[in-house]
Tab-separated table of C-alpha atoms in Angstrom:
chain	number	residue	atom	x	y	z
A	20	LYS	CA	7.818	-19.205	14.474
A	21	ARG	CA	10.230	-17.846	17.117
A	22	ARG	CA	9.937	-19.488	20.499
A	23	ASP	CA	11.511	-16.319	22.341
A	24	TYR	CA	8.767	-14.241	20.755
A	25	ASN	CA	5.383	-16.086	20.713
A	26	ASP	CA	4.903	-19.841	21.348
A	27	VAL	CA	1.619	-19.822	19.652
A	28	PHE	CA	2.504	-17.515	16.711
A	29	GLU	CA	0.122	-17.320	13.846
A	30	PRO	CA	0.928	-15.082	10.805
A	31	PRO	CA	-1.474	-12.118	10.716
A	32	ALA	CA	-4.018	-12.074	7.964
A	33	PHE	CA	-2.628	-9.734	5.362
A	34	THR	CA	-3.148	-9.534	1.650
A	35	LYS	CA	-0.445	-7.046	0.511
A	36	SER	CA	2.047	-8.429	-2.014
A	37	VAL	CA	5.546	-7.594	-0.893
A	38	THR	CA	8.736	-8.897	-2.516
A	39	LEU	CA	10.933	-10.320	0.201
A	40	LYS	CA	13.736	-12.712	0.490
A	41	SER	CA	12.715	-16.043	2.022
A	42	SER	CA	15.120	-15.316	5.063
A	43	THR	CA	13.061	-12.076	5.881
A	44	HIS	CA	9.574	-13.614	5.634
A	45	LEU	CA	9.466	-14.600	9.253
A	46	PHE	CA	10.634	-11.142	10.444
A	47	PHE	CA	8.036	-9.533	8.211
A	48	ALA	CA	5.164	-11.563	9.777
A	49	GLU	CA	6.567	-11.006	13.224
A	50	ALA	CA	6.517	-7.291	12.687
A	51	LEU	CA	3.017	-7.468	11.399
A	52	SER	CA	2.067	-9.477	14.483
A	53	ARG	CA	3.492	-6.768	16.682
A	54	LEU	CA	1.583	-4.096	14.916
A	55	GLN	CA	-1.616	-6.095	15.271
A	56	GLY	CA	-0.901	-6.230	19.106
A	57	LEU	CA	-1.451	-2.425	19.163
A	58	ALA	CA	-5.236	-3.240	19.232
A	59	ALA	CA	-4.642	-4.226	22.943
A	60	LEU	CA	-4.479	-0.584	23.659
A	61	VAL	CA	-8.192	-0.280	23.175
A	62	PRO	CA	-9.634	0.115	26.634
A	63	ALA	CA	-11.116	-2.974	28.222
A	64	ALA	CA	-14.517	-1.424	28.134
A	65	HIS	CA	-14.430	-1.482	24.315
A	66	ALA	CA	-12.518	-4.762	23.986
A	67	ALA	CA	-15.156	-5.970	21.463
A	68	TYR	CA	-13.684	-3.495	18.996
A	69	ARG	CA	-10.018	-4.608	19.216
A	70	PRO	CA	-10.458	-7.013	16.290
A	71	LEU	CA	-11.943	-4.183	14.187
A	72	VAL	CA	-9.022	-1.754	15.126
A	73	SER	CA	-6.574	-4.614	14.128
A	74	ASP	CA	-8.412	-5.007	10.784
A	75	GLY	CA	-8.477	-1.392	10.118
A	76	LEU	CA	-4.750	-0.866	10.827
A	77	MET	CA	-3.788	-3.804	8.567
A	78	PHE	CA	-6.002	-2.455	5.881
A	79	PHE	CA	-4.443	1.001	6.189
A	80	LEU	CA	-0.940	-0.358	6.028
A	81	GLY	CA	-1.779	-2.633	3.101
A	82	GLN	CA	-2.834	0.268	0.921
A	83	LEU	CA	0.482	2.271	1.460
A	84	PRO	CA	3.091	2.193	-1.331
A	85	ALA	CA	5.464	-0.715	-0.855
A	86	PRO	CA	8.566	1.510	0.057
A	87	ARG	CA	6.723	3.274	2.954
A	88	PHE	CA	5.119	0.020	4.023
A	89	GLU	CA	8.565	-1.627	4.199
A	90	ALA	CA	10.080	1.341	5.978
A	91	ILE	CA	7.339	1.024	8.762
A	92	ILE	CA	8.124	-2.706	9.079
A	93	ALA	CA	11.760	-2.045	9.330
A	94	GLU	CA	11.370	0.415	12.063
A	95	GLN	CA	9.189	-1.833	14.080
A	96	LEU	CA	11.721	-4.579	13.773
A	97	ALA	CA	14.495	-2.101	14.898
A	98	LEU	CA	12.745	-1.584	18.221
A	99	PRO	CA	13.563	-3.901	21.147
A	100	PRO	CA	11.603	-7.209	21.179
A	101	ASN	CA	10.170	-6.118	24.478
A	102	ALA	CA	9.215	-2.705	23.415
A	103	SER	CA	5.824	-1.770	24.813
A	104	ASN	CA	2.655	-1.286	22.512
A	105	LEU	CA	2.702	2.262	23.347
A	106	ARG	CA	6.292	2.783	22.139
A	107	ARG	CA	5.404	0.982	18.846
A	108	LEU	CA	2.289	3.208	18.444
A	109	ILE	CA	4.218	6.323	18.775
A	110	ALA	CA	6.830	4.984	16.262
A	111	LEU	CA	4.059	4.234	13.822
A	112	PHE	CA	2.213	7.494	14.161
A	113	ARG	CA	5.448	9.553	13.520
A	114	GLN	CA	5.746	7.873	10.089
A	115	CYS	CA	2.066	8.525	9.174
A	116	PRO	CA	0.867	12.085	9.355
A	117	THR	CA	-2.802	11.247	9.243
A	118	LEU	CA	-2.435	8.709	12.165
A	119	HIS	CA	-0.307	11.302	13.916
A	120	LYS	CA	-3.165	13.827	13.705
A	121	LEU	CA	-5.701	11.121	14.852
A	122	GLY	CA	-3.553	10.477	17.850
A	123	GLN	CA	-3.587	14.235	18.660
A	124	VAL	CA	-7.322	14.356	18.412
A	125	VAL	CA	-7.986	11.525	20.869
A	126	ALA	CA	-5.059	12.346	23.291
A	127	HIS	CA	-7.297	14.056	25.724
A	128	ASP	CA	-10.326	11.739	25.348
A	129	ARG	CA	-10.908	10.650	28.896
A	130	ARG	CA	-12.541	7.448	27.817
A	131	LEU	CA	-9.031	6.152	27.034
A	132	ASP	CA	-6.662	4.696	29.571
A	133	LEU	CA	-4.623	7.361	31.353
A	134	GLU	CA	-1.180	5.980	30.305
A	135	LEU	CA	-2.231	5.828	26.596
A	136	ARG	CA	-3.535	9.420	26.739
A	137	GLN	CA	-0.244	10.601	28.375
A	138	ARG	CA	1.896	8.882	25.623
A	139	LEU	CA	-0.515	10.232	22.850
A	140	GLN	CA	-0.014	13.721	24.323
A	141	THR	CA	3.674	13.490	23.424
A	142	LEU	CA	2.572	13.751	19.890
A	143	GLU	CA	1.385	17.349	20.360
A	144	SER	CA	4.915	18.579	20.196
A	145	LEU	CA	7.903	16.418	19.390
A	146	PRO	CA	11.681	17.020	19.487
A	147	PRO	CA	12.670	17.727	15.801
A	148	THR	CA	14.080	14.759	13.802
A	149	THR	CA	14.070	16.397	10.373
A	150	PRO	CA	17.591	17.419	9.286
A	151	ILE	CA	17.658	21.273	9.238
A	152	LYS	CA	19.665	21.280	5.972
A	153	LYS	CA	16.524	19.904	4.247
A	154	VAL	CA	14.468	22.966	4.832
A	155	LEU	CA	16.941	25.999	5.264
A	156	PRO	CA	17.509	26.515	1.465
A	157	GLN	CA	13.655	27.005	1.060
A	158	ILE	CA	13.735	29.486	3.898
A	159	ARG	CA	16.748	31.432	2.534
A	160	GLN	CA	15.298	31.660	-0.917
A	161	ALA	CA	12.031	33.114	0.457
A	162	THR	CA	13.809	35.694	2.643
A	163	ARG	CA	16.934	36.611	0.739
A	164	HIS	CA	15.676	40.113	0.386
A	165	ILE	CA	15.165	40.679	4.148
A	166	ALA	CA	18.094	42.561	5.640
A	167	GLY	CA	19.305	41.574	9.000
A	168	LEU	CA	17.410	38.347	9.278
A	169	LYS	CA	19.204	35.635	11.358
A	170	VAL	CA	17.821	32.135	10.981
A	171	SER	CA	18.725	29.462	13.607
A	172	GLN	CA	20.584	26.428	12.699
A	173	ARG	CA	18.467	24.279	14.967
A	174	ALA	CA	14.750	23.520	14.790
A	175	LEU	CA	12.535	24.339	17.724
A	176	ALA	CA	9.938	21.637	17.428
A	177	GLU	CA	8.192	19.274	15.099
A	178	ALA	CA	4.582	18.382	14.561
A	179	SER	CA	2.437	16.134	12.284
A	180	VAL	CA	2.999	18.068	9.135
A	181	ALA	CA	5.395	20.998	9.914
A	182	ILE	CA	8.809	21.930	11.467
A	183	VAL	CA	9.265	25.000	13.470
A	184	ILE	CA	12.555	27.133	13.119
A	185	PRO	CA	13.280	30.257	15.129
A	186	PHE	CA	14.735	33.470	13.667
A	187	THR	CA	15.544	36.963	14.909
A	188	TRP	CA	15.041	40.129	12.924
A	189	PRO	CA	16.728	43.170	14.714
A	190	ASP	CA	15.278	45.585	12.002
A	191	ALA	CA	11.805	44.672	12.392
A	192	PRO	CA	9.171	47.449	12.336
A	193	ALA	CA	8.087	48.831	15.740
A	194	GLU	CA	4.785	47.064	15.522
A	195	LEU	CA	6.300	43.583	15.150
A	196	PRO	CA	8.508	41.613	17.574
A	197	GLN	CA	12.112	40.938	16.653
A	198	ARG	CA	11.822	37.241	17.557
A	199	GLY	CA	9.824	34.956	15.383
A	200	VAL	CA	9.490	31.369	13.908
A	201	PHE	CA	9.236	29.855	10.503
A	202	LYS	CA	6.626	27.080	10.069
A	203	VAL	CA	7.675	25.016	7.150
A	204	LEU	CA	6.134	21.719	5.890
A	205	ARG	CA	8.230	18.598	6.663
A	206	PRO	CA	9.932	17.247	3.632
A	207	GLY	CA	7.770	14.503	1.962
A	208	VAL	CA	4.682	15.326	4.054
A	209	VAL	CA	2.708	16.525	0.952
A	210	GLU	CA	3.446	13.259	-0.826
A	211	LYS	CA	2.604	11.151	2.323
A	212	LEU	CA	-0.730	12.954	2.787
A	213	ALA	CA	-1.528	12.456	-0.863
A	214	GLU	CA	-0.899	8.752	-0.304
A	215	GLU	CA	-2.794	8.421	2.961
A	216	LEU	CA	-5.851	10.604	2.562
A	217	PRO	CA	-7.474	8.482	-0.186
A	218	ILE	CA	-7.173	5.442	2.024
A	219	TRP	CA	-9.465	7.038	4.648
A	220	SER	CA	-12.496	7.030	2.387
A	221	GLN	CA	-11.835	3.233	1.506
A	222	LEU	CA	-11.138	2.504	5.081
A	223	GLY	CA	-14.549	3.719	6.130
A	224	ALA	CA	-16.388	1.263	3.817
A	225	TYR	CA	-14.028	-1.569	4.843
A	226	LEU	CA	-14.602	-0.920	8.623
A	227	GLU	CA	-18.556	-0.898	7.924
A	228	GLU	CA	-18.108	-4.313	6.380
A	229	ARG	CA	-15.910	-5.688	9.176
A	230	CYS	CA	-18.506	-4.522	11.794
A	231	VAL	CA	-20.957	-7.047	10.244
A	232	VAL	CA	-18.244	-9.763	10.378
A	233	HIS	CA	-17.460	-9.064	13.967
A	234	GLY	CA	-21.072	-8.706	14.985
A	235	LEU	CA	-20.622	-5.119	16.087
A	236	PRO	CA	-23.215	-2.260	15.912
A	237	ASN	CA	-23.494	-0.422	12.652
A	238	PHE	CA	-21.328	2.627	12.588
A	239	SER	CA	-21.143	5.239	9.835
A	240	PHE	CA	-17.327	5.170	9.490
A	241	ARG	CA	-17.521	6.087	5.818
A	242	ASP	CA	-19.083	9.616	6.197
A	243	THR	CA	-17.030	10.449	9.249
A	244	LEU	CA	-13.655	9.349	7.879
A	245	GLU	CA	-14.242	10.969	4.381
A	246	SER	CA	-15.069	14.260	6.210
A	247	VAL	CA	-11.841	14.094	8.347
A	248	ALA	CA	-9.827	13.246	5.271
A	249	ARG	CA	-11.142	16.325	3.498
A	250	LEU	CA	-10.345	18.536	6.474
A	251	LEU	CA	-6.915	17.084	6.989
A	252	ALA	CA	-6.047	18.228	3.450
A	253	HIS	CA	-6.216	21.753	4.822
A	254	GLU	CA	-3.345	21.084	7.241
A	255	ILE	CA	-0.749	21.736	4.394
A	256	ARG	CA	-2.226	24.846	3.093
A	257	LEU	CA	-0.110	27.348	4.949
A	258	GLU	CA	-1.583	30.363	3.055
A	259	GLN	CA	-5.108	29.374	4.459
A	260	GLU	CA	-3.499	29.342	7.980
A	261	GLN	CA	-2.147	32.685	7.410
A	262	ALA	CA	-5.613	34.015	6.515
A	263	HIS	CA	-6.971	32.293	9.721
A	264	LEU	CA	-4.268	34.002	11.791
A	265	ALA	CA	-5.231	37.439	10.368
A	266	GLU	CA	-8.937	36.665	11.148
A	267	ALA	CA	-8.067	35.496	14.721
A	268	GLN	CA	-6.264	38.828	15.237
A	269	ASN	CA	-9.472	40.702	14.429
A	270	THR	CA	-11.572	38.398	16.732
A	271	TYR	CA	-9.187	38.546	19.903
A	272	GLY	CA	-7.174	41.743	19.209
A	273	ASP	CA	-9.127	43.511	21.958
A	274	TRP	CA	-8.691	40.710	24.649
A	275	PRO	CA	-5.486	41.392	26.700
A	276	GLN	CA	-5.580	37.861	28.248
A	277	VAL	CA	-5.363	36.101	24.757
A	278	LEU	CA	-2.339	36.142	22.444
A	279	ILE	CA	-2.472	35.420	18.819
A	280	PRO	CA	0.859	35.340	17.054
A	281	LYS	CA	1.552	38.172	14.662
A	282	LEU	CA	2.427	37.546	11.060
A	283	PHE	CA	5.645	38.803	9.501
A	284	PRO	CA	5.487	40.330	5.950
A	285	PHE	CA	7.710	37.611	4.425
A	286	CYS	CA	5.197	34.761	4.494
A	287	THR	CA	4.785	32.707	1.417
A	288	PRO	CA	2.334	29.917	0.349
A	289	LYS	CA	4.879	27.473	1.636
A	290	ILE	CA	6.315	29.241	4.722
A	291	THR	CA	4.522	30.945	7.538
A	292	ALA	CA	6.600	33.571	9.465
A	293	MET	CA	5.047	34.521	12.676
A	294	GLU	CA	5.684	35.797	16.243
A	295	ARG	CA	7.644	33.480	18.559
A	296	VAL	CA	5.634	32.639	21.620
A	297	ASP	CA	7.456	31.831	24.883
A	298	GLY	CA	5.615	29.731	27.545
A	299	HIS	CA	4.647	26.147	28.361
A	300	LYS	CA	1.905	23.778	27.260
A	301	ILE	CA	-1.199	24.731	29.205
A	302	THR	CA	-1.563	21.343	30.872
A	303	GLU	CA	1.958	21.346	32.134
A	304	ILE	CA	2.217	24.285	34.365
A	305	ALA	CA	1.426	23.689	38.011
A	306	ALA	CA	-0.619	26.209	39.969
A	307	SER	CA	-3.099	26.502	42.844
A	308	PRO	CA	-6.526	24.825	42.221
A	309	TRP	CA	-8.099	28.261	41.912
A	310	SER	CA	-5.562	29.391	39.272
A	311	LEU	CA	-6.073	26.223	37.335
A	312	ARG	CA	-9.791	26.538	37.332
A	313	GLN	CA	-9.559	30.239	36.140
A	314	ARG	CA	-7.085	29.010	33.437
A	315	ALA	CA	-9.608	26.373	32.255
A	316	ARG	CA	-12.386	28.978	32.173
A	317	LEU	CA	-10.252	31.076	30.098
A	318	VAL	CA	-9.826	28.361	27.539
A	319	VAL	CA	-13.556	27.797	27.311
A	320	ASP	CA	-14.311	31.441	27.157
A	321	ALA	CA	-11.852	32.032	24.445
A	322	LEU	CA	-12.090	28.951	22.257
A	323	LEU	CA	-15.917	28.205	22.521
A	324	ALA	CA	-18.035	30.873	24.246
A	325	ARG	CA	-16.773	34.003	22.298
A	326	PRO	CA	-16.969	32.465	18.813
A	327	PHE	CA	-20.359	30.712	19.650
A	328	TRP	CA	-21.960	34.021	20.855
A	329	GLN	CA	-20.250	36.180	18.216
A	330	SER	CA	-18.476	35.195	15.001
A	331	GLY	CA	-19.114	31.447	14.760
A	332	ALA	CA	-15.521	30.880	13.664
A	333	PHE	CA	-13.963	28.227	15.886
A	334	HIS	CA	-10.245	26.912	16.228
A	335	ALA	CA	-10.806	23.311	15.024
A	336	ASP	CA	-7.647	21.778	16.548
A	337	PRO	CA	-7.538	22.941	20.128
A	338	HIS	CA	-5.265	20.194	21.569
A	339	ALA	CA	-3.005	21.237	24.468
A	340	GLY	CA	0.093	21.457	22.140
A	341	ASN	CA	-1.616	24.444	20.561
A	342	LEU	CA	-2.481	26.140	23.774
A	343	MET	CA	0.265	27.762	25.797
A	344	ILE	CA	0.524	29.877	29.087
A	345	THR	CA	3.014	32.810	28.476
A	346	PRO	CA	5.283	34.161	31.313
A	347	ASP	CA	2.815	36.984	31.737
A	348	ASN	CA	-0.036	34.570	32.192
A	349	ARG	CA	-1.796	35.025	28.853
A	350	LEU	CA	-3.305	32.287	26.889
A	351	ALA	CA	-1.576	31.896	23.517
A	352	ILE	CA	-3.499	30.022	20.796
A	353	LEU	CA	-1.212	28.520	17.996
A	354	ASP	CA	-1.736	26.551	14.818
A	355	TRP	CA	-4.697	27.953	12.991
A	356	ALA	CA	-4.507	25.648	9.919
A	357	LEU	CA	-7.963	24.230	10.853
A	358	MET	CA	-10.975	26.369	11.479
A	359	THR	CA	-14.680	25.655	11.196
A	360	GLN	CA	-17.476	28.095	10.797
A	361	LEU	CA	-20.963	27.645	12.249
A	362	ASN	CA	-23.305	30.043	10.559
A	363	LYS	CA	-25.862	31.857	12.633
A	364	THR	CA	-28.650	29.565	11.534
A	365	GLN	CA	-26.784	26.549	12.783
A	366	ARG	CA	-25.854	28.166	16.110
A	367	GLU	CA	-29.576	29.170	16.464
A	368	ALA	CA	-30.626	25.580	15.875
A	369	VAL	CA	-28.045	24.368	18.522
A	370	MET	CA	-29.631	26.663	21.048
A	371	ARG	CA	-33.158	25.605	20.229
A	372	LEU	CA	-32.086	22.003	20.404
A	373	MET	CA	-30.674	22.466	24.005
A	374	LEU	CA	-33.728	24.613	25.045
A	375	ALA	CA	-36.102	21.929	23.786
A	376	ALA	CA	-33.970	19.351	25.740
A	377	LEU	CA	-34.414	21.470	28.895
A	378	SER	CA	-38.227	21.389	28.321
A	379	LEU	CA	-37.989	17.498	27.717
A	380	ASN	CA	-39.606	18.116	24.298
A	381	ASN	CA	-38.787	15.221	22.176
A	382	ALA	CA	-40.432	16.554	18.985
A	383	GLN	CA	-38.700	19.884	19.152
A	384	VAL	CA	-35.403	18.290	19.829
A	385	CYS	CA	-36.000	16.142	16.707
A	386	ARG	CA	-36.924	19.189	14.579
A	387	ALA	CA	-33.752	20.975	15.630
A	388	VAL	CA	-31.677	18.003	14.607
A	389	VAL	CA	-33.282	17.933	11.252
A	390	GLU	CA	-32.154	21.527	10.875
A	391	LEU	CA	-28.562	20.706	11.695
A	392	GLY	CA	-28.235	17.682	9.225
A	393	SER	CA	-30.102	15.160	7.199
A	394	VAL	CA	-32.007	12.380	9.027
A	395	ARG	CA	-31.947	8.825	7.429
A	396	ASP	CA	-34.142	6.995	10.055
A	397	PRO	CA	-36.741	9.225	11.785
A	398	ALA	CA	-37.870	6.368	14.071
A	399	ALA	CA	-34.281	5.777	15.204
A	400	LEU	CA	-33.899	9.521	15.742
A	401	GLN	CA	-36.852	9.663	18.099
A	402	ALA	CA	-35.602	6.648	20.068
A	403	ALA	CA	-32.122	8.211	20.395
A	404	VAL	CA	-33.524	11.504	21.515
A	405	ALA	CA	-35.888	9.758	24.054
A	406	GLU	CA	-32.830	7.983	25.432
A	407	SER	CA	-30.840	11.225	25.770
A	408	LEU	CA	-33.791	12.963	27.357
A	409	THR	CA	-34.019	10.224	29.878
A	410	ALA	CA	-30.507	11.302	31.084
A	411	VAL	CA	-31.776	14.914	31.400
A	412	ARG	CA	-34.797	13.749	33.501
A	413	TRP	CA	-32.238	12.105	35.873
A	414	GLY	CA	-30.357	15.321	36.320
A	415	ARG	CA	-27.970	15.769	33.434
A	416	PHE	CA	-27.679	19.264	32.158
A	417	PRO	CA	-28.432	19.427	28.438
A	418	GLY	CA	-25.382	21.435	27.570
A	419	PHE	CA	-22.685	20.955	25.029
A	420	ASP	CA	-21.241	17.803	26.538
A	421	TRP	CA	-24.832	16.294	26.328
A	422	LEU	CA	-25.340	17.663	22.806
A	423	THR	CA	-21.927	16.049	21.650
A	424	ASN	CA	-23.022	12.663	22.967
A	425	LEU	CA	-26.363	12.919	21.199
A	426	LEU	CA	-24.816	13.930	17.760
A	427	ASP	CA	-22.193	11.286	18.181
A	428	ARG	CA	-24.836	8.565	18.885
A	429	LEU	CA	-26.864	9.648	15.748
A	430	ALA	CA	-23.794	9.722	13.547
A	431	SER	CA	-22.343	6.418	14.724
A	432	LYS	CA	-25.529	4.557	14.071
A	433	ALA	CA	-25.903	6.229	10.694
A	434	THR	CA	-29.252	7.712	11.862
A	435	ALA	CA	-28.218	11.210	10.636
A	436	ASN	CA	-25.537	12.903	8.459
A	437	PHE	CA	-24.134	16.177	9.457
A	438	PRO	CA	-22.180	18.709	7.382
A	439	ASN	CA	-18.360	18.926	7.523
A	440	GLU	CA	-18.396	22.113	9.650
A	441	LEU	CA	-20.500	20.338	12.291
A	442	VAL	CA	-18.243	17.235	12.213
A	443	LEU	CA	-15.266	19.280	12.768
A	444	PHE	CA	-17.045	21.340	15.542
A	445	ARG	CA	-17.925	18.110	17.330
A	446	LYS	CA	-14.162	16.890	17.059
A	447	ALA	CA	-12.925	20.267	18.425
A	448	LEU	CA	-15.465	20.166	21.164
A	449	LEU	CA	-14.362	16.635	22.156
A	450	THR	CA	-10.659	17.766	22.241
A	451	LEU	CA	-11.414	20.940	24.166
A	452	SER	CA	-13.486	19.108	26.775
A	453	GLY	CA	-10.535	16.766	27.493
A	454	VAL	CA	-8.067	19.553	27.655
A	455	VAL	CA	-10.210	21.522	30.018
A	456	ALA	CA	-10.576	18.474	32.348
A	457	ASP	CA	-6.858	17.830	32.156
A	458	ILE	CA	-6.263	21.430	33.375
A	459	SER	CA	-8.813	21.313	36.107
A	460	GLU	CA	-11.321	18.656	37.051
A	461	GLN	CA	-13.328	21.545	38.878
A	462	ALA	CA	-13.911	23.538	35.684
A	463	SER	CA	-17.147	22.890	33.673
A	464	VAL	CA	-17.526	23.896	29.950
A	465	ASP	CA	-21.215	24.307	30.389
A	466	ALA	CA	-20.927	26.472	33.377
A	467	VAL	CA	-18.579	28.924	31.535
A	468	LEU	CA	-21.080	29.035	28.627
A	469	LEU	CA	-23.929	29.684	30.808
A	470	GLU	CA	-22.103	32.520	32.501
A	471	SER	CA	-21.015	34.208	29.408
A	472	GLY	CA	-24.398	33.634	27.866
A	473	ALA	CA	-25.968	35.552	30.759
A	474	VAL	CA	-23.386	38.372	30.241
A	475	HIS	CA	-24.445	38.562	26.629
A	476	PHE	CA	-28.109	38.498	27.435
A	477	PHE	CA	-28.082	41.425	29.831
A	478	ARG	CA	-25.615	43.370	27.611
A	479	HIS	CA	-28.128	43.282	24.806
A	480	LEU	CA	-31.239	43.520	27.071
A	481	SER	CA	-32.207	46.945	25.898
A	482	THR	CA	-31.903	45.809	22.266
A	483	ARG	CA	-34.001	42.692	22.973
A	484	LEU	CA	-36.777	44.602	24.662
A	485	LEU	CA	-37.224	46.728	21.444
A	486	ALA	CA	-36.486	44.121	18.849
A	487	PRO	CA	-39.312	42.115	17.119
A	488	THR	CA	-40.326	39.064	19.067
A	489	GLN	CA	-39.113	36.620	16.495
A	490	SER	CA	-35.696	38.233	16.244
A	491	ARG	CA	-32.581	36.198	17.206
A	492	HIS	CA	-30.065	38.895	16.843
A	493	ALA	CA	-29.902	40.044	20.505
A	494	GLY	CA	-26.928	38.184	21.924
A	495	ILE	CA	-27.783	34.574	22.615
A	496	GLN	CA	-29.175	33.130	19.375
A	497	LEU	CA	-32.667	32.851	20.884
A	498	SER	CA	-35.844	35.132	20.348
A	499	ASN	CA	-38.101	36.455	22.901
A	500	THR	CA	-40.628	34.052	21.469
A	501	ASP	CA	-38.278	31.095	22.179
A	502	LEU	CA	-37.721	32.193	25.723
A	503	LEU	CA	-41.430	32.790	26.309
A	504	GLY	CA	-42.371	29.462	24.934
A	505	VAL	CA	-40.185	27.852	27.651
A	506	TRP	CA	-41.920	29.837	30.373
A	507	LEU	CA	-45.352	29.150	29.075
A	508	GLY	CA	-44.502	25.495	28.508
A	509	ALA	CA	-43.340	24.865	32.107
A	510	PRO	CA	-46.539	23.017	33.067
A	511	ALA	CA	-46.131	20.735	30.074
A	512	THR	CA	-42.480	20.226	31.012
A	513	ALA	CA	-43.420	19.133	34.522
A	514	TRP	CA	-45.942	16.737	33.005
A	515	ARG	CA	-43.273	15.167	30.640
A	516	PHE	CA	-41.002	14.918	33.612
A	517	TRP	CA	-43.457	13.040	35.844
A	518	PHE	CA	-45.042	11.136	32.916
A	519	PRO	CA	-42.461	10.387	30.177
A	520	GLY	CA	-44.014	9.038	27.075
A	521	GLN	CA	-47.510	10.029	27.808
């Protein structure tokens, strides 16, 4: 007990066996207590979950190898005694790449406190702390045959798994820029991920047990965290990111307002060499309300509308640190390590689900959900859909925001399981919605999708008129039969509106 720290100090519950001198036991317990205090960052509206967050954090730390665990404790003790919880959280996240990525994912979730969101957003692009000498030999070895290449002695930025180092290549071919960057994995990050990722699947089961202890609603942590862990493993596969960049070039190459970095010919499985993009994070540039609204619309159009109506390949990590505005006012989309692909059948099911919601048709919404995943509890599914349709009856548009809330509710209560690609799509959509709101409160994700959908509908109108009535290949993932059914079902929709449950 230290009177100047906490007059009612109780050692935190912790089961990890750590060899310490007796003189350090107190400081060890104090550091754990400070880490447990991070649960206070959970918003007041969700205060009941603070004990669960604390339990989960202690479990995660307890599964780490002793040297890493002790390094985390040492850094927490090195912070000033009056350091804020936010400062302690950032310090912890920087030492754990999976937690770092989690912080980036929720940094624009507007259900969180504004100050917490702002601090988490600093994780999107951090000043480099990795000594440059630890990565330069790897770069020189990979590029020793490239004449005239000049590599900077200072890193440009650092993220959850990689460090970015600028270079110039005066002898670059005409089709390539002379300025570029190397993206190299941070030393030790592969080993850290190998240590952390298996913990996530164990953590899911542990949190489900603790929900019972704390009297909290059942939440399917296990499936969600295992899916996220599998997807995070792709973060360190730079050769996969290079393939994604090439695919993105094909998708956006004809769009002057969008910039995808070009790849240089000296990429390797461990190093990505790509075009250097000048600009600022998309949420940091001041502009008129009209300009901000247009900027937000461009983000939705590029990252959601175009892939949804066309290829189905989505950037799966669209946090603000990966989105830049260039000096010539283009949207630059960076970091293509994570992508998710919704096939045409899945996108058609999404559209039928939202169309059924517009018609207030519970049975059709349930059938569309079954097409998207596997349902464990049909009765709970019907109840959740009925509750979501009540919001539609009261004026909420059944767009992507409504859809995300429904899918989250079903997943959180273990009512349904969804495939990995849909889990990642939900995560990306949540991140994107937060970024759009941070750019402009006046922008609407659903409004942009409706407008772009209308453009696609009329662009393919002649094809639609000649297509079979059941065909869904004319622009908007819906057949003429689907649309005719909504029109013919209008009287039934009106009945369901005025007499729900009848």
